[in-house]
Amino acid sequence: MPDSLARGLRRAGWLAGLPALALVWASATLYAAPRIAERLEAEGAAVAAGTATETGEPWLRLTVQGRDLVAAGEAPDAGARAATLFRLAVLEGPRRIVSGVGLVETATPFAWAAIRLGPGRVALEGSRPVEIGRRALEARITGALGPGTSLDDTARAARGAPPDFPSAAAFLAARLSGLAAGGRAALSDTVLSLSGEAVDVPAYEALRAALSEPPAGFSLGRVEILPPRVAQYRFTVEKKASGIVLDGFIPSAADKRAAQEAAQEAAQETAGAAVDDRLVTARGLDPAIDPKGLIAFAFRLAALIQTGRVTFADGAVSVSGDAIDGQAIPDAEALMRDGRPGGVAAGRISLTARPLSPYRVAIRRTPEAVTLTGHVPDVATRERVLDALRPRLFREPILDRTRLADGAPPDLGAALAAAAPLVADLAAGEASVSDRTLTLTGESLYREVAARAPDRLAEALPPGWTGQAAVSARQPAERRDPATCRADFAAALAGADLRFPAGSAVPDPAFYPVLDTLAALAKACPGLRIAVSGPADPAKAAPTPAAGPGEGAHPAAPPEPEPTRIASAAKAAATGKADAKPSGKHDKAEARPDPKGSGKGSTKDAAKRGNPAPQKKPEAAAEEPPQDLPRLRAQAVVEYLLQAGARADQVSVLTDQAPAGAVTFALLP
């Protein structure tokens, strides 16, 4: 051996043998370790097989880590656990036994969950029924998830599972396949919950459809499924002759309901229009844009077109189609300029004004308001219709949403003015005009008004117009027994204080709610007989005139009578010359003042003509109110009840005069 090599080896000493020793150790490990692991697995499997339960599966699960045996599972009791661990301990091969063996307990609540970890990987945690083998349950879940899915199952066997747990677990696992990583499907006793983000739009719709029918015996708890995110968010409102089409995306179910409600309201403006909802829930709208504000803005633009489309795409709103009239084009430009929601850009406006065909306008009555929609040729026509409505409405506001447009049929103003009283007589309904055809539809509180509607419409329409009336009457929901009828009669009059204005036989508007209630009661109680007694006016004491110079004191003068014109107005109102007869919706009677100049300056003019001035008529000689004023008042109340739907044999006038004050009612046997 060369001297230099020998000297090097002497300096290295025993370190020179380490590489050879490492090589020997590695060779032994690679050769012997697998054989040791195989032997440990075989010995452990024999012990695990001895822990088989009624399900046919052992509760003990063993894994080998080098020369260590790791034990897991849930023993049925402490004795079984101790015996099993002892059998593992006496094996010759293992270096040590790492125990994670627990005991089967009762889980309250019984909770189980499946979490998607990523593509093809799902983790199971919580509790599983001890009555079901682990491998059997995993096979059921894997079948619902799809082939190729690996399970990381850490669920522990426990008692207290709800009935038909496997079906609920499989149902949740199937829903989990539509969620992205992080999605969670869980069960707590019989309550199912689901959370996560849908992988795409079809999966989102399928999830919502499937969750509408949970397994029998189970209910839905917290469901928080985020819609998928789309790269190109769009929203469209399209108006067609057949109706309104909603298309594109919507961020949430609440926003979808808002769009549907707006579409239904817009569709009501056109008879027979339908709503075709094709919206799909998805994310992707700029967070700076309010979804409901965008929806409202789109429908404000859509209200300006007959047919066409309002589209939101690439952050901008555009509108195209046929405008409802020439005024709509500058209105759309102004709305696009000043009314856009924050974050929304202005797109293209491509509108064409075409002649209106057909020419439409409608008067619609609801319990909340009376609304005019459509088109009128000029302001004068609009005011004519409003003037025909105002005197007949006391509580309901009148909303004018008409627009001006050319092309109206002849006599449109006359036709609408004639239809206004008919609409006012309805509880709900409308009069709609399409060119020279007027259609009256709705519901009346009274059978008589409903029966007369076709004839009244035919008489009121101008020449050349055609009309159709379909008015139904509300019928009482039930017939009440006599005792209930009398009790309801007393309740209807409790606190009622119906007093006529002095000298008048015209019912005050405050009478209407009480009289309507009595009329409805008469229709529900055919055997009810109501008698009405009208009151007289209270007597008034006239002031004592002061004694003039050289005159002694005079006795008190008799009570001063009401002025002649009031008595005349009362008699005229009761006989029908004044507008005292109430309509189905209570026409308002207005007191008209005496003509101007009826007495002013007459004495002075007579003196100029050389005629002596007329002597002042003594107050005692003034005309008295009509002696039959109480009877006229009672007749006015009876007439109202008859028009409101009571039968002629159900109401009558009492011959006895009621004391001064309020109208009195009585039930006849």
XYZ file of C-alpha atoms in Angstrom:
669
model
C 0.000 0.000 0.000
C 1.430 3.361 -0.823
C 2.655 5.324 2.170
C 0.387 8.284 1.404
C -2.761 6.116 1.402
C -1.737 4.379 4.586
C -1.136 7.677 6.308
C -4.617 8.885 5.166
C -6.362 5.825 6.532
C -4.584 6.166 9.844
C -5.728 9.753 10.129
C -9.410 8.905 9.277
C -9.505 6.093 11.775
C -12.896 4.369 12.192
C -14.704 6.990 10.111
C -13.457 5.241 7.057
C -15.842 2.372 7.753
C -19.039 4.462 7.971
C -19.967 4.384 4.265
C -19.677 0.640 4.231
C -21.737 0.388 7.383
C -24.443 2.681 5.914
C -24.560 0.555 2.819
C -25.041 -2.565 4.871
C -27.831 -0.885 6.944
C -29.675 0.364 3.879
C -29.529 -3.042 2.258
C -30.927 -4.688 5.370
C -33.681 -2.106 5.730
C -34.827 -2.300 2.128
C -34.874 -6.039 2.309
C -36.062 -6.743 5.834
C -38.461 -3.809 6.601
C -41.137 -4.767 4.047
C -41.061 -8.313 5.294
C -41.446 -7.092 8.883
C -44.358 -4.818 7.912
C -46.061 -7.630 6.038
C -45.698 -9.911 9.040
C -47.088 -7.239 11.395
C -50.052 -6.621 9.103
C -50.785 -10.313 8.908
C -50.588 -10.767 12.674
C -52.687 -7.606 13.280
C -55.288 -8.648 10.720
C -55.826 -11.882 12.595
C -56.474 -9.929 15.777
C -58.776 -7.436 13.973
C -60.774 -10.245 12.413
C -61.650 -11.408 15.865
C -63.440 -8.111 16.565
C -66.147 -8.631 13.931
C -69.600 -7.354 14.967
C -73.124 -8.205 13.861
C -72.560 -6.177 10.710
C -69.842 -8.634 9.654
C -67.143 -5.952 9.804
C -64.480 -5.776 12.570
C -64.518 -2.657 14.699
C -60.707 -2.659 15.011
C -58.677 -0.916 12.299
C -54.878 -1.332 12.208
C -52.163 0.442 10.243
C -48.432 -0.302 10.297
C -45.900 2.509 10.673
C -42.463 0.926 10.556
C -42.469 -1.579 13.417
C -45.339 0.231 15.188
C -48.946 -0.865 15.096
C -51.505 1.999 15.165
C -54.913 0.825 16.421
C -58.181 2.733 15.833
C -61.902 2.063 16.053
C -64.664 2.011 18.635
C -64.917 -0.975 20.935
C -68.378 -1.993 22.106
C -67.225 -1.775 25.735
C -64.157 -1.255 27.913
C -63.602 -5.001 28.395
C -63.474 -5.677 24.685
C -61.040 -2.815 24.200
C -58.694 -4.070 26.933
C -58.758 -7.638 25.649
C -57.989 -6.555 22.102
C -55.104 -4.297 23.116
C -53.660 -7.164 25.187
C -53.730 -9.504 22.175
C -51.841 -6.882 20.180
C -49.315 -6.389 22.949
C -48.321 -10.060 23.111
C -47.447 -10.163 19.434
C -43.701 -10.649 18.866
C -43.191 -8.326 15.922
C -44.415 -4.839 16.964
C -42.041 -2.452 18.657
C -44.946 -0.626 20.283
C -48.745 -0.366 20.098
C -50.185 3.139 19.473
C -53.818 3.031 20.616
C -56.551 5.349 19.380
C -59.325 2.933 20.231
C -62.437 4.529 21.701
C -65.757 3.269 22.985
C -69.135 3.292 21.280
C -71.211 6.037 22.905
C -74.575 7.693 22.322
C -74.194 10.898 20.281
C -76.581 13.721 21.136
C -77.189 15.304 18.733
C -76.152 12.763 16.170
C -73.978 14.797 13.798
C -72.282 13.721 10.577
C -70.715 15.748 7.784
C -69.116 15.320 4.375
C -66.668 17.998 3.138
C -65.370 18.311 -0.402
C -61.571 18.672 -0.216
C -60.947 18.935 -3.931
C -61.510 17.041 -7.170
C -62.218 13.415 -6.287
C -61.577 13.812 -2.541
C -64.170 13.949 0.246
C -63.672 13.870 4.016
C -66.199 12.288 6.379
C -66.355 13.335 10.023
C -68.631 13.195 13.023
C -70.599 10.094 13.991
C -71.809 7.132 11.989
C -74.393 4.559 13.095
C -72.819 1.661 14.958
C -75.433 -0.592 13.390
C -73.943 -0.015 9.918
C -70.521 -1.224 8.903
C -67.978 1.384 7.891
C -67.275 -0.196 4.516
C -70.990 -0.612 3.782
C -71.697 3.064 4.505
C -68.666 4.197 2.494
C -69.869 2.143 -0.475
C -73.286 3.835 -0.270
C -71.718 7.318 -0.135
C -69.202 6.632 -2.905
C -72.043 5.497 -5.127
C -73.791 8.825 -4.606
C -70.607 10.835 -5.183
C -69.568 8.999 -8.300
C -66.829 6.537 -9.117
C -63.242 7.500 -8.513
C -63.944 9.497 -5.348
C -61.617 8.767 -2.439
C -62.884 9.077 1.117
C -60.969 10.287 4.152
C -63.279 8.742 6.750
C -62.707 9.755 10.366
C -66.318 9.311 11.488
C -66.703 7.343 14.711
C -69.319 4.707 15.399
C -72.011 5.884 17.815
C -75.523 5.124 18.915
C -78.508 7.448 18.441
C -78.584 7.727 14.640
C -81.920 8.773 13.122
C -83.888 6.183 11.143
C -82.813 5.713 7.529
C -79.483 7.445 8.108
C -77.883 5.872 4.981
C -80.510 7.432 2.686
C -79.969 10.897 4.192
C -76.172 10.532 3.971
C -76.386 9.445 0.328
C -78.751 12.363 -0.431
C -76.270 14.850 1.047
C -73.327 13.232 -0.719
C -75.112 13.530 -4.058
C -75.668 17.251 -3.447
C -72.005 17.668 -2.516
C -70.978 16.736 -6.044
C -72.439 20.052 -7.262
C -70.316 22.154 -4.877
C -66.773 23.420 -5.295
C -63.944 22.658 -2.868
C -64.930 23.645 0.657
C -68.558 22.654 0.187
C -70.091 21.012 3.227
C -73.120 18.718 3.574
C -74.110 17.951 7.166
C -76.724 16.153 9.217
C -77.765 16.880 12.807
C -80.342 14.340 13.932
C -83.034 14.798 11.245
C -82.035 18.284 10.051
C -80.009 18.589 6.847
C -77.827 21.558 5.952
C -75.737 22.499 2.949
C -73.230 25.264 2.301
C -70.690 26.172 -0.328
C -70.376 27.554 -3.846
C -71.999 25.874 -6.836
C -69.557 24.734 -9.498
C -71.669 26.121 -12.363
C -75.148 27.414 -13.258
C -76.710 24.001 -14.064
C -75.378 22.611 -10.791
C -76.863 25.552 -8.865
C -80.293 25.064 -10.410
C -80.110 21.309 -9.825
C -79.190 21.848 -6.170
C -82.124 24.163 -5.521
C -84.503 21.779 -7.275
C -83.254 18.757 -5.322
C -83.439 20.519 -1.968
C -87.134 21.135 -2.497
C -87.740 17.427 -1.754
C -85.576 16.173 1.148
C -85.759 12.501 2.161
C -88.831 11.384 4.087
C -88.492 12.060 7.794
C -85.838 14.778 7.343
C -86.097 18.547 7.057
C -83.872 21.319 5.729
C -81.951 23.548 8.076
C -79.339 26.092 7.050
C -78.869 26.202 3.283
C -76.233 28.699 2.120
C -75.355 27.954 -1.469
C -73.550 30.711 -3.303
C -74.467 31.049 -6.976
C -71.645 30.460 -9.436
C -69.655 33.387 -10.767
C -70.038 34.194 -14.479
C -67.491 36.083 -16.529
C -69.983 38.109 -18.611
C -72.919 39.264 -16.491
C -75.997 40.416 -18.421
C -79.631 41.258 -17.653
C -82.404 41.802 -20.224
C -86.014 42.996 -20.191
C -87.715 42.363 -23.513
C -91.227 43.561 -24.409
C -93.130 41.610 -27.025
C -96.699 41.667 -28.231
C -97.291 38.504 -26.191
C -95.774 39.813 -22.970
C -92.507 40.457 -21.132
C -89.421 38.219 -21.213
C -86.806 38.318 -18.432
C -83.454 36.852 -19.436
C -79.858 36.756 -18.235
C -78.529 36.573 -14.687
C -79.694 37.777 -11.286
C -77.555 37.846 -8.099
C -80.015 36.341 -5.597
C -83.477 34.891 -5.082
C -84.641 38.160 -3.480
C -83.509 40.145 -6.537
C -85.253 37.639 -8.777
C -88.527 38.200 -6.898
C -88.075 41.964 -7.324
C -87.641 41.521 -11.094
C -90.682 39.244 -11.307
C -92.863 41.716 -9.390
C -91.751 44.585 -11.642
C -92.515 42.474 -14.716
C -95.971 41.529 -13.409
C -96.785 45.173 -12.746
C -95.638 46.155 -16.231
C -97.631 43.300 -17.775
C -100.828 44.554 -16.134
C -100.621 47.650 -18.312
C -101.327 45.459 -21.359
C -104.345 43.178 -21.310
C -103.440 39.529 -21.783
C -99.685 40.099 -21.394
C -97.700 37.303 -19.756
C -94.300 37.138 -18.032
C -91.707 34.643 -19.291
C -89.014 34.341 -16.610
C -85.735 32.930 -17.918
C -83.467 34.461 -15.278
C -80.678 32.349 -13.792
C -79.138 33.113 -10.420
C -75.410 33.858 -10.746
C -72.763 36.206 -9.423
C -70.624 38.548 -11.465
C -72.379 41.917 -11.099
C -70.041 44.725 -10.089
C -70.344 45.150 -6.285
C -70.670 48.901 -6.846
C -74.032 48.373 -8.619
C -77.205 47.896 -6.582
C -79.132 44.999 -8.201
C -82.560 46.341 -7.267
C -81.633 49.804 -8.526
C -80.531 48.288 -11.839
C -83.807 46.351 -12.118
C -85.907 49.446 -11.400
C -83.960 51.508 -13.934
C -84.358 48.828 -16.621
C -88.134 48.762 -16.142
C -88.345 52.567 -16.222
C -86.742 52.424 -19.664
C -88.946 49.489 -20.678
C -92.024 51.566 -19.843
C -91.063 53.883 -22.720
C -91.196 51.211 -25.435
C -94.038 49.330 -27.092
C -91.808 46.498 -28.254
C -88.075 46.204 -27.887
C -85.366 45.386 -25.405
C -83.505 46.921 -22.467
C -80.120 45.221 -21.980
C -77.421 45.506 -19.339
C -74.123 44.050 -20.531
C -70.451 44.958 -20.096
C -71.418 47.457 -17.389
C -73.732 49.575 -19.600
C -77.487 49.769 -20.231
C -78.867 50.163 -23.751
C -82.424 50.329 -25.105
C -83.799 49.628 -28.574
C -87.180 49.114 -30.234
C -90.384 51.031 -30.906
C -91.101 53.924 -28.526
C -94.573 54.250 -27.028
C -94.823 57.755 -28.509
C -92.718 60.608 -29.821
C -92.289 62.018 -26.313
C -90.656 58.774 -25.164
C -87.412 59.315 -27.122
C -86.338 62.520 -25.302
C -87.650 60.980 -22.065
C -85.345 57.985 -22.558
C -82.409 60.266 -23.280
C -83.096 62.287 -20.137
C -83.508 59.140 -18.043
C -80.282 57.667 -19.407
C -78.490 60.917 -18.647
C -79.867 61.690 -15.177
C -81.429 58.523 -13.758
C -78.756 55.829 -14.075
C -77.830 53.946 -10.890
C -74.327 54.285 -9.556
C -71.745 52.215 -11.420
C -73.890 51.819 -14.551
C -72.662 53.316 -17.815
C -74.898 54.759 -20.545
C -75.265 52.572 -23.593
C -76.900 53.156 -26.960
C -80.461 54.466 -27.387
C -82.026 53.197 -30.608
C -85.741 54.031 -30.522
C -88.221 54.661 -33.325
C -91.522 56.498 -32.859
C -94.353 54.784 -34.720
C -98.074 55.631 -34.826
C -99.940 54.034 -31.961
C -101.884 51.016 -33.116
C -104.053 50.246 -31.332
C -104.608 53.452 -29.375
C -105.026 52.411 -25.730
C -106.052 54.101 -22.499
C -107.525 52.675 -19.300
C -109.136 53.755 -16.025
C -108.337 51.172 -13.360
C -109.853 51.056 -9.877
C -108.293 49.166 -6.960
C -109.012 49.401 -3.233
C -106.017 51.746 -2.931
C -106.409 54.168 -5.849
C -107.885 54.977 -9.258
C -105.210 55.031 -11.966
C -105.282 56.409 -15.505
C -102.808 54.805 -17.906
C -102.198 54.896 -21.626
C -102.486 57.869 -23.982
C -104.755 60.854 -24.522
C -104.571 63.335 -27.401
C -104.355 66.527 -25.339
C -104.519 68.066 -21.884
C -108.194 68.994 -22.302
C -109.175 65.330 -22.722
C -107.161 64.405 -19.648
C -108.830 67.088 -17.540
C -112.267 66.073 -18.799
C -111.738 62.534 -17.512
C -110.339 63.738 -14.193
C -113.283 66.104 -13.728
C -115.658 63.192 -14.299
C -113.914 61.131 -11.605
C -113.223 63.620 -8.812
C -116.809 64.238 -7.600
C -117.390 60.489 -7.254
C -114.328 59.594 -5.178
C -113.932 60.571 -1.540
C -111.131 58.436 -0.173
C -109.213 57.017 -3.110
C -106.465 59.116 -4.731
C -106.463 59.562 -8.508
C -103.122 58.719 -10.145
C -102.709 60.167 -13.622
C -100.086 58.264 -15.632
C -101.360 59.104 -19.100
C -99.132 60.463 -21.854
C -99.920 62.649 -24.842
C -99.930 61.082 -28.301
C -101.604 61.689 -31.651
C -103.893 59.230 -33.358
C -106.730 59.076 -30.818
C -110.101 57.799 -32.088
C -112.935 60.363 -32.442
C -114.897 61.206 -29.290
C -112.299 59.589 -27.012
C -112.880 62.216 -24.325
C -116.651 61.669 -24.398
C -116.233 57.892 -24.146
C -113.846 58.133 -21.191
C -116.014 60.686 -19.403
C -119.009 58.371 -19.843
C -117.026 55.392 -18.502
C -115.723 57.256 -15.436
C -118.982 56.963 -13.390
C -119.223 53.276 -14.258
C -115.709 52.642 -12.962
C -116.478 54.678 -9.826
C -119.403 52.331 -9.125
C -117.096 49.293 -9.065
C -115.398 47.868 -6.011
C -112.511 46.919 -8.313
C -112.116 46.824 -12.078
C -111.308 48.915 -15.106
C -112.565 50.511 -18.267
C -110.078 49.950 -21.090
C -110.127 51.537 -24.549
C -108.580 49.987 -27.626
C -109.232 52.276 -30.606
C -113.052 52.644 -30.646
C -113.861 49.701 -28.381
C -114.456 50.213 -24.658
C -114.442 47.211 -22.316
C -115.729 47.422 -18.733
C -114.703 44.628 -16.376
C -114.652 44.237 -12.634
C -116.658 43.548 -9.532
C -119.434 45.545 -7.884
C -120.598 45.497 -4.314
C -124.217 45.416 -5.446
C -126.133 43.083 -7.732
C -128.240 45.906 -9.110
C -125.212 47.889 -10.264
C -123.680 44.802 -11.875
C -126.919 43.940 -13.681
C -127.347 47.475 -15.069
C -123.730 47.873 -16.210
C -124.180 46.627 -19.834
C -127.207 48.859 -20.461
C -125.570 51.897 -18.846
C -122.434 51.385 -20.950
C -124.421 51.053 -24.180
C -126.381 54.238 -23.436
C -123.289 56.267 -22.506
C -121.009 55.486 -25.467
C -120.749 57.996 -28.331
C -122.010 56.980 -31.802
C -119.656 54.665 -33.655
C -118.236 53.116 -30.482
C -118.730 49.526 -29.325
C -118.751 48.424 -25.723
C -118.498 45.229 -23.710
C -119.335 44.922 -20.013
C -118.497 41.989 -17.755
C -119.257 43.080 -14.187
C -119.944 40.556 -11.439
C -121.465 41.161 -8.020
C -120.021 40.194 -4.690
C -122.365 37.794 -2.964
C -122.499 37.309 0.791
C -120.175 34.562 1.866
C -122.773 33.001 4.122
C -126.310 33.221 5.420
C -126.509 34.163 9.064
C -129.016 32.895 11.589
C -131.576 35.357 13.056
C -129.816 35.691 16.403
C -126.522 36.523 14.734
C -128.263 38.982 12.417
C -129.757 40.900 15.336
C -126.439 40.936 17.163
C -124.645 42.211 14.056
C -127.351 44.844 13.566
C -126.775 46.156 17.085
C -123.001 46.106 16.556
C -123.273 48.022 13.258
C -125.206 50.831 14.966
C -123.115 50.933 18.125
C -121.693 54.414 18.371
C -123.306 55.554 15.102
C -124.534 59.152 15.154
C -126.064 60.004 11.767
C -127.138 63.637 11.784
C -128.382 65.566 8.756
C -127.216 69.131 8.176
C -129.788 71.676 9.348
C -132.680 71.939 6.908
C -131.217 69.283 4.539
C -132.430 65.837 3.517
C -129.160 64.930 1.751
C -127.193 62.157 3.553
C -123.783 63.315 4.740
C -120.731 61.351 3.483
C -120.188 60.235 7.091
C -123.391 58.143 6.708
C -121.903 55.885 4.006
C -119.836 53.384 6.084
C -122.768 52.704 8.445
C -125.327 52.430 5.649
C -123.039 50.169 3.589
C -122.676 47.873 6.590
C -126.457 47.751 7.069
C -126.988 46.994 3.366
C -124.426 44.166 3.459
C -126.120 42.815 6.592
C -129.513 42.906 4.844
C -128.096 40.832 1.973
C -126.633 38.275 4.386
C -129.836 38.181 6.459
C -132.845 37.826 4.096
C -135.298 37.831 7.015
C -134.078 41.136 8.448
C -136.618 44.013 8.440
C -135.248 47.495 9.123
C -137.381 50.556 9.846
C -135.937 54.067 9.531
C -137.146 57.160 11.359
C -135.993 60.609 10.279
C -135.325 63.337 12.852
C -136.556 66.907 12.880
C -134.285 69.907 13.340
C -133.876 71.207 16.892
C -135.818 74.411 17.683
C -133.793 77.635 17.790
C -134.484 80.515 20.193
C -134.526 83.930 18.480
C -132.711 86.817 20.242
C -134.879 89.455 22.010
C -134.701 92.771 20.074
C -133.493 95.788 22.050
C -136.117 98.496 22.806
C -135.773 101.547 20.603
C -136.108 105.151 21.797
C -139.539 105.779 23.176
C -140.450 102.111 22.984
C -141.070 99.776 25.798
C -139.667 96.303 26.120
C -141.390 93.674 23.920
C -141.939 90.043 24.778
C -139.563 87.502 23.331
C -140.175 86.799 19.647
C -141.021 83.258 18.478
C -138.124 80.996 17.343
C -136.541 82.137 14.111
C -137.252 79.676 11.285
C -134.614 78.380 8.840
C -134.158 80.421 5.636
C -136.513 79.591 2.811
C -133.736 78.512 0.461
C -132.558 75.742 2.815
C -136.054 74.305 3.098
C -136.440 74.475 -0.674
C -133.093 72.784 -1.191
C -134.063 70.018 1.223
C -137.361 69.395 -0.542
C -135.692 69.480 -3.945
C -133.000 67.082 -2.777
C -135.533 64.611 -1.447
C -137.619 64.710 -4.634
C -134.588 64.127 -6.865
C -134.093 67.658 -8.243
C -130.881 67.985 -6.305
C -128.175 65.320 -6.556
C -129.288 63.594 -3.374
C -129.484 60.048 -4.629
C -126.293 58.218 -3.673
C -124.483 56.259 -6.321
C -122.888 52.918 -5.737
C -119.800 54.727 -4.518
C -121.375 57.732 -2.828
C -121.561 60.747 -5.114
C -120.733 63.896 -3.207
C -123.524 66.507 -3.030
C -122.246 70.053 -3.165
C -124.152 73.040 -1.756
C -124.456 75.743 -4.389
C -124.488 79.414 -3.300
C -127.317 81.825 -4.232
C -126.786 83.777 -7.434
C -124.798 86.939 -6.975
C -126.692 90.214 -6.738
C -129.968 88.637 -5.641
C -130.660 91.397 -3.108
C -127.727 93.721 -3.001
C -128.608 97.342 -3.941
C -132.298 96.642 -4.641
C -133.555 99.293 -2.150
C -131.306 101.967 -3.538
C -132.416 101.262 -7.132
C -136.076 101.471 -6.149
C -135.547 104.875 -4.572
C -133.951 106.157 -7.765
C -136.973 105.070 -9.776
C -139.286 106.972 -7.423
C -140.737 103.877 -5.920
C -140.975 103.660 -2.211
C -138.508 101.340 -0.580
C -140.032 97.976 0.318
C -140.689 97.418 3.978
C -138.525 94.829 5.743
C -140.395 91.576 6.131
C -140.864 90.641 9.780
C -138.801 87.648 10.887
C -141.883 85.941 12.201
C -143.266 85.844 8.669
C -140.240 83.944 7.239
C -141.067 80.601 5.660
C -140.800 77.581 7.926
C -138.860 74.413 6.905
C -141.093 71.804 5.267
C -143.230 70.029 7.815
C -142.397 66.648 6.222
C -138.583 67.062 6.573
C -138.255 64.027 8.926
C -140.088 61.833 6.413
C -137.919 63.123 3.547
C -134.804 62.311 5.532
C -135.997 58.791 6.296
C -136.844 58.269 2.619
C -133.346 59.406 1.598
C -131.771 56.815 3.936
C -134.120 54.082 2.669
C -133.296 54.972 -0.943
C -129.575 54.652 -0.199
C -130.045 51.223 1.386
C -132.053 50.038 -1.630
C -129.359 51.164 -4.066
C -126.731 49.515 -1.865
C -128.393 46.128 -2.328
C -131.135 45.790 0.318
C -134.478 44.470 -0.964
C -137.555 46.679 -1.028
C -139.354 44.488 1.511
C -136.461 44.771 3.965
C -136.463 48.561 4.582
C -139.297 50.942 5.336
C -140.039 54.386 6.766
C -141.497 54.678 10.255
C -144.484 57.006 10.440
C -143.473 58.125 13.917
C -141.129 61.099 13.868
C -137.819 60.605 15.687
C -136.736 63.224 18.194
C -134.435 65.937 16.986
C -130.871 64.684 16.573
C -129.733 61.505 14.783
C -131.463 59.055 12.457
C -132.883 56.064 14.324
C -133.211 52.457 13.152
C -135.387 49.668 14.452
C -135.854 45.983 13.724
C -139.381 44.905 12.859
C -140.645 41.464 13.852
